[in-house]
Short mmCIF file of N, CA and C in Angstrom, two decimals:
data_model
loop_
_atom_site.label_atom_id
_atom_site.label_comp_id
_atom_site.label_asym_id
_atom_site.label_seq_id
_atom_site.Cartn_x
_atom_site.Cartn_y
_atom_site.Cartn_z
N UNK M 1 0.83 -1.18 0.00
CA UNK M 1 0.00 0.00 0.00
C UNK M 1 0.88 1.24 0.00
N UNK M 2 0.34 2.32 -0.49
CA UNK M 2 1.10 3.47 -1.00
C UNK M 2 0.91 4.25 0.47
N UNK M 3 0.72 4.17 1.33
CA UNK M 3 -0.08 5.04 2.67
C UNK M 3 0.94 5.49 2.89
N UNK M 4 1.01 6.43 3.69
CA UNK M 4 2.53 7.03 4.36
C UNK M 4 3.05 6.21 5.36
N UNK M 5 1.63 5.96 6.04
CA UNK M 5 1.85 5.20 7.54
C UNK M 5 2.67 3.28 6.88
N UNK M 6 2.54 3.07 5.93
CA UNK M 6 2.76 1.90 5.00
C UNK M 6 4.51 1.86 4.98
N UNK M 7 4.44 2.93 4.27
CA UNK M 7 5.85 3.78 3.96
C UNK M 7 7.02 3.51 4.87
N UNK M 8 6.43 3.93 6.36
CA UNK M 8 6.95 4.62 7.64
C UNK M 8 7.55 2.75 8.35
N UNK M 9 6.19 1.71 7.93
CA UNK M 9 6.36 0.41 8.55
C UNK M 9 7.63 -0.04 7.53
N UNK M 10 7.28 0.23 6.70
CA UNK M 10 8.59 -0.65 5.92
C UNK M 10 9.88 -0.13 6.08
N UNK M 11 10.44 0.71 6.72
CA UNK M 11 11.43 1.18 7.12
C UNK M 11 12.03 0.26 8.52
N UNK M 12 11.16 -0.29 9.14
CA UNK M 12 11.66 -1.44 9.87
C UNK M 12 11.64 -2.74 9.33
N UNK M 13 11.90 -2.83 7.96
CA UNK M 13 12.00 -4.24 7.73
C UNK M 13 13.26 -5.03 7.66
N UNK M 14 13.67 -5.69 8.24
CA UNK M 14 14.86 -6.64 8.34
C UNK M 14 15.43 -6.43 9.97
N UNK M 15 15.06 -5.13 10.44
CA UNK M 15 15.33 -4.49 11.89
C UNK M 15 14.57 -4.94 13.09
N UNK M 16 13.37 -6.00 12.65
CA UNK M 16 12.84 -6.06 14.13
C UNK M 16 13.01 -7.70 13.58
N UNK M 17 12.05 -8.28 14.98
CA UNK M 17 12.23 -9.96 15.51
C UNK M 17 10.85 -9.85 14.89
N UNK M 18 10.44 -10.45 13.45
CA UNK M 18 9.19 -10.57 12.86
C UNK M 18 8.19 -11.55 13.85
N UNK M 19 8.24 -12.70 14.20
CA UNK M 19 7.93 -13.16 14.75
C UNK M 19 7.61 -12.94 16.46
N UNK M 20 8.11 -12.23 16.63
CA UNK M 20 7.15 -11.53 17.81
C UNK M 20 6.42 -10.17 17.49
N UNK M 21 6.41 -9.90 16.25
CA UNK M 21 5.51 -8.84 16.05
C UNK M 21 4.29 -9.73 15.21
N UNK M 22 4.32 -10.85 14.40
CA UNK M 22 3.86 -11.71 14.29
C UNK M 22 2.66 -11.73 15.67
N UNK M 23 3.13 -12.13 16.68
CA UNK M 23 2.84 -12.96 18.04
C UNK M 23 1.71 -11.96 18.63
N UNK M 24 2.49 -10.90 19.00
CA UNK M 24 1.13 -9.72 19.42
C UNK M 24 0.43 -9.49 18.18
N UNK M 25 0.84 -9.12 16.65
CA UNK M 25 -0.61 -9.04 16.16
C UNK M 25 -1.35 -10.18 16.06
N UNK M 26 -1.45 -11.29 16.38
CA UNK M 26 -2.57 -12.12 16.26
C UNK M 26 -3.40 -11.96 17.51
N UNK M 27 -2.66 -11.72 18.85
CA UNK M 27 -3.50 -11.74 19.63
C UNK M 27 -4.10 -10.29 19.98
N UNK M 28 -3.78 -9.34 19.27
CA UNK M 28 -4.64 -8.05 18.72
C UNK M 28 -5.90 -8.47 18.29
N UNK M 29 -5.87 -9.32 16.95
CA UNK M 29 -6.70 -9.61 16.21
C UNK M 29 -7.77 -10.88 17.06
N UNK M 30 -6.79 -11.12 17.82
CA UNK M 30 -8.11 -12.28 18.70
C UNK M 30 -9.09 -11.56 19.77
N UNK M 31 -8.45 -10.74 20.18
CA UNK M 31 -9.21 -9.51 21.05
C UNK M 31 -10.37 -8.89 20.18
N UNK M 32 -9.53 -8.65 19.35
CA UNK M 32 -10.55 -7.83 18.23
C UNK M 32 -12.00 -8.51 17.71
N UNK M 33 -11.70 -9.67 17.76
CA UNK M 33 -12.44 -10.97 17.49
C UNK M 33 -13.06 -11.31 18.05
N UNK M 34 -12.92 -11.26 20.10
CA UNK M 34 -13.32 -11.60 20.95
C UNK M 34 -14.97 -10.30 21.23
N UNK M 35 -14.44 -9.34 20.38
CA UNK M 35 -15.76 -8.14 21.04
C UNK M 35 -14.53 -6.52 21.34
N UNK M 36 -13.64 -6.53 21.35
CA UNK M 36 -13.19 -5.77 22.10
C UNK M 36 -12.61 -4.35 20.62
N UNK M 37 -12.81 -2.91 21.03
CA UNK M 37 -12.58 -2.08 19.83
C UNK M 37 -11.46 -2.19 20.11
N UNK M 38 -10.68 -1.83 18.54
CA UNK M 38 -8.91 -2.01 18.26
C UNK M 38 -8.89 -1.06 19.13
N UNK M 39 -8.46 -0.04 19.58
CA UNK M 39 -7.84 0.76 20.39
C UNK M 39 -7.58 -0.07 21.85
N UNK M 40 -8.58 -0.71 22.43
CA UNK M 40 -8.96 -1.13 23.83
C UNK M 40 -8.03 -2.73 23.58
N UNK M 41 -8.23 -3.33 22.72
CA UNK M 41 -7.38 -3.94 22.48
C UNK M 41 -5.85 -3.96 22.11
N UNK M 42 -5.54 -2.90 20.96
CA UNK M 42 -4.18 -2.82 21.59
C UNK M 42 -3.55 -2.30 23.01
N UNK M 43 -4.98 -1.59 23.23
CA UNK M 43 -4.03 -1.29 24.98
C UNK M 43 -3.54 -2.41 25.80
N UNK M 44 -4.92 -3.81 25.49
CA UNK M 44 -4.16 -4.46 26.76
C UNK M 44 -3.50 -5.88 26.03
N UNK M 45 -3.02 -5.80 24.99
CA UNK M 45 -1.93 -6.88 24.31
C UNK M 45 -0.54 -5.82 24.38
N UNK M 46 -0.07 -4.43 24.16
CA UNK M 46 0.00 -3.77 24.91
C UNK M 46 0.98 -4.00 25.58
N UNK M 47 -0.30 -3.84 27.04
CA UNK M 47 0.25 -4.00 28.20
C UNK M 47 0.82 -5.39 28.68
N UNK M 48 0.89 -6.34 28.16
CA UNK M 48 1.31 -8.10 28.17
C UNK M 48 2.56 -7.76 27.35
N UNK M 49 2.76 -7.32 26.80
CA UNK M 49 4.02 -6.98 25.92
C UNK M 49 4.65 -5.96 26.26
N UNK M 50 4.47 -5.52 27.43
CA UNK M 50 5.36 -4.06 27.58
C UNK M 50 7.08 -4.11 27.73
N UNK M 51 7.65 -4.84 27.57
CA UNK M 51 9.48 -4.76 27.59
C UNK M 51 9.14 -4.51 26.06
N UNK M 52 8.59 -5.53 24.96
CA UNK M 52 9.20 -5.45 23.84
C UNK M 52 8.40 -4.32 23.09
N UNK M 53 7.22 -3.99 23.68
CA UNK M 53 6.97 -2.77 22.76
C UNK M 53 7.48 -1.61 22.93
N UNK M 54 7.89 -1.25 24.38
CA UNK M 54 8.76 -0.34 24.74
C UNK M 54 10.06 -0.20 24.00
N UNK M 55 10.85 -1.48 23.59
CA UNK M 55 11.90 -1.78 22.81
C UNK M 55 11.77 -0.90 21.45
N UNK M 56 10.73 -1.30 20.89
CA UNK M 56 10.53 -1.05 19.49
C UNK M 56 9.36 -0.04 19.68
N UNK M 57 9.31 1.47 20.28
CA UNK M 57 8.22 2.28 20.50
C UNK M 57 7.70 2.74 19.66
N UNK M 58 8.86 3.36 17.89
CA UNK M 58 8.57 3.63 16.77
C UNK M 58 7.69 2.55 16.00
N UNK M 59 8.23 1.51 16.10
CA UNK M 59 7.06 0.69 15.30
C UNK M 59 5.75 0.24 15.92
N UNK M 60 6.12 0.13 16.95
CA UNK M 60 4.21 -0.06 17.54
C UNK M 60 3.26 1.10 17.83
N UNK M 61 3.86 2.54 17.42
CA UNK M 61 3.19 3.75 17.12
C UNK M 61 2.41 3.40 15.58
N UNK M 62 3.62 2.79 14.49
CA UNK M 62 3.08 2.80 13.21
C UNK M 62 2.02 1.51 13.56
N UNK M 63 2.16 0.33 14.16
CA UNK M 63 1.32 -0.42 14.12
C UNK M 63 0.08 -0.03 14.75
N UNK M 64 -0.01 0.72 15.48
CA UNK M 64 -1.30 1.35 16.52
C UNK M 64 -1.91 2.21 15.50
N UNK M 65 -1.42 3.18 14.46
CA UNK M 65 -2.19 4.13 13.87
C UNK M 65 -3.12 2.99 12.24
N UNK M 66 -2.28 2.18 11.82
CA UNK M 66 -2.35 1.45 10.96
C UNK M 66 -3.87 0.36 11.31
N UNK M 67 -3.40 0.31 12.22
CA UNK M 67 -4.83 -0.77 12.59
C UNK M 67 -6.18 -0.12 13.16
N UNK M 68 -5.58 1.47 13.77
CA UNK M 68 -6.65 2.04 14.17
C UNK M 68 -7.59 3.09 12.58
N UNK M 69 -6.83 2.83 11.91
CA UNK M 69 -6.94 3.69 10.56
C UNK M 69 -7.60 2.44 9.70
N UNK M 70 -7.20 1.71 9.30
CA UNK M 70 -7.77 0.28 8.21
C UNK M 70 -8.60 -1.04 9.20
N UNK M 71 -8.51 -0.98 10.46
CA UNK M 71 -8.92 -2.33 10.82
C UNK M 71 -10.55 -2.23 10.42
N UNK M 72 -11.28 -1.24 10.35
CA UNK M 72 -12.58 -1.13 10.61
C UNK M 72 -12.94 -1.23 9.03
N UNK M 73 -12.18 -0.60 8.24
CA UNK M 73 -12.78 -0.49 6.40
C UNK M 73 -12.18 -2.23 6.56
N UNK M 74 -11.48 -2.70 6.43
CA UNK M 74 -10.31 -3.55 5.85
C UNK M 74 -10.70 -5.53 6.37
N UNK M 75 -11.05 -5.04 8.18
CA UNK M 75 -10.62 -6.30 9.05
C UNK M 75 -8.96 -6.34 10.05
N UNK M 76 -9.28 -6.75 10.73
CA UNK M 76 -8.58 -6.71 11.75
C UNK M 76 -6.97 -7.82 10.96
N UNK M 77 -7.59 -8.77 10.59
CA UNK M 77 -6.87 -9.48 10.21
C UNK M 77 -6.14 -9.34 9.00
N UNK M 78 -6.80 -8.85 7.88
CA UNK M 78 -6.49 -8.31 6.65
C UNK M 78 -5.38 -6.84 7.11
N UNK M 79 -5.37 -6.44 8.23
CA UNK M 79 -4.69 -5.27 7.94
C UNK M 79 -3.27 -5.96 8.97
N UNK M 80 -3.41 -7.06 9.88
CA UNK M 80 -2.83 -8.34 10.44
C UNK M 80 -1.46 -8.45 9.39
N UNK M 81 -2.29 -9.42 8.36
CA UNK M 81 -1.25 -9.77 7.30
C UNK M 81 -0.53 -8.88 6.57
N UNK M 82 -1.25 -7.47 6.07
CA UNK M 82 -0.54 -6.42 5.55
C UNK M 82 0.80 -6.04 6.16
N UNK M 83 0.69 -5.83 7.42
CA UNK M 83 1.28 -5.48 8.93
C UNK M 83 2.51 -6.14 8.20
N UNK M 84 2.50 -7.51 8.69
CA UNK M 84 2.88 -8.93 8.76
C UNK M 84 3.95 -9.00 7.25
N UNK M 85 3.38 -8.64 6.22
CA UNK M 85 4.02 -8.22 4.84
C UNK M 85 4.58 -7.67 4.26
N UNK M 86 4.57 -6.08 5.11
CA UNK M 86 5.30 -5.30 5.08
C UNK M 86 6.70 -5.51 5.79
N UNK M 87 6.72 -6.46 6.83
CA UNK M 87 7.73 -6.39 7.64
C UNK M 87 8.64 -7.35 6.93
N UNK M 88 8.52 -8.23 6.34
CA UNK M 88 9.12 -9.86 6.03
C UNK M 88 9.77 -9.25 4.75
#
């Protein structure tokens, strides 16, 4: 995707541990799944993850605006794999 916020994610690609960004967005998306709005949900996957999101604060800003911007047109999951695609 041409988005800025798109742009901004792919600038961490090869730089983070995919697989734990992998790890919290699914269980974003299971929250999301469960009833809970993306915002309220990333707060408390989040907060279960706080060493490594703290680690990487720039990219889980882009991942927080990205999902709070497309999860609702798109799916939680569809914007999951985008996430997920951009990074790999």
């Amino acid at each position: 995707m041409e988005d800025p916020d798109f742009k901004e994610l792919r600038k961490f690609k090869g730089k983070v541990d995919v697989k734990g960004v992998e790890s919290i967005l699914q269980e974003v998306v299971s929250e999301i799944e469960m009833g809970s709005s993306v915002t309220n949900a990333l707060i408390y996957v989040y907060s279960l993850h706080y060493s490594e999101v703290r680690s990487y604060r720039e990219l889980f800003n882009v991942i927080t605006k990205l999902m709070e911007k497309f999860a609702g047109k798109l799916g939680a999951d569809n914007v999951a794999n985008l996430i997920r695609d951009s990074l790999k």
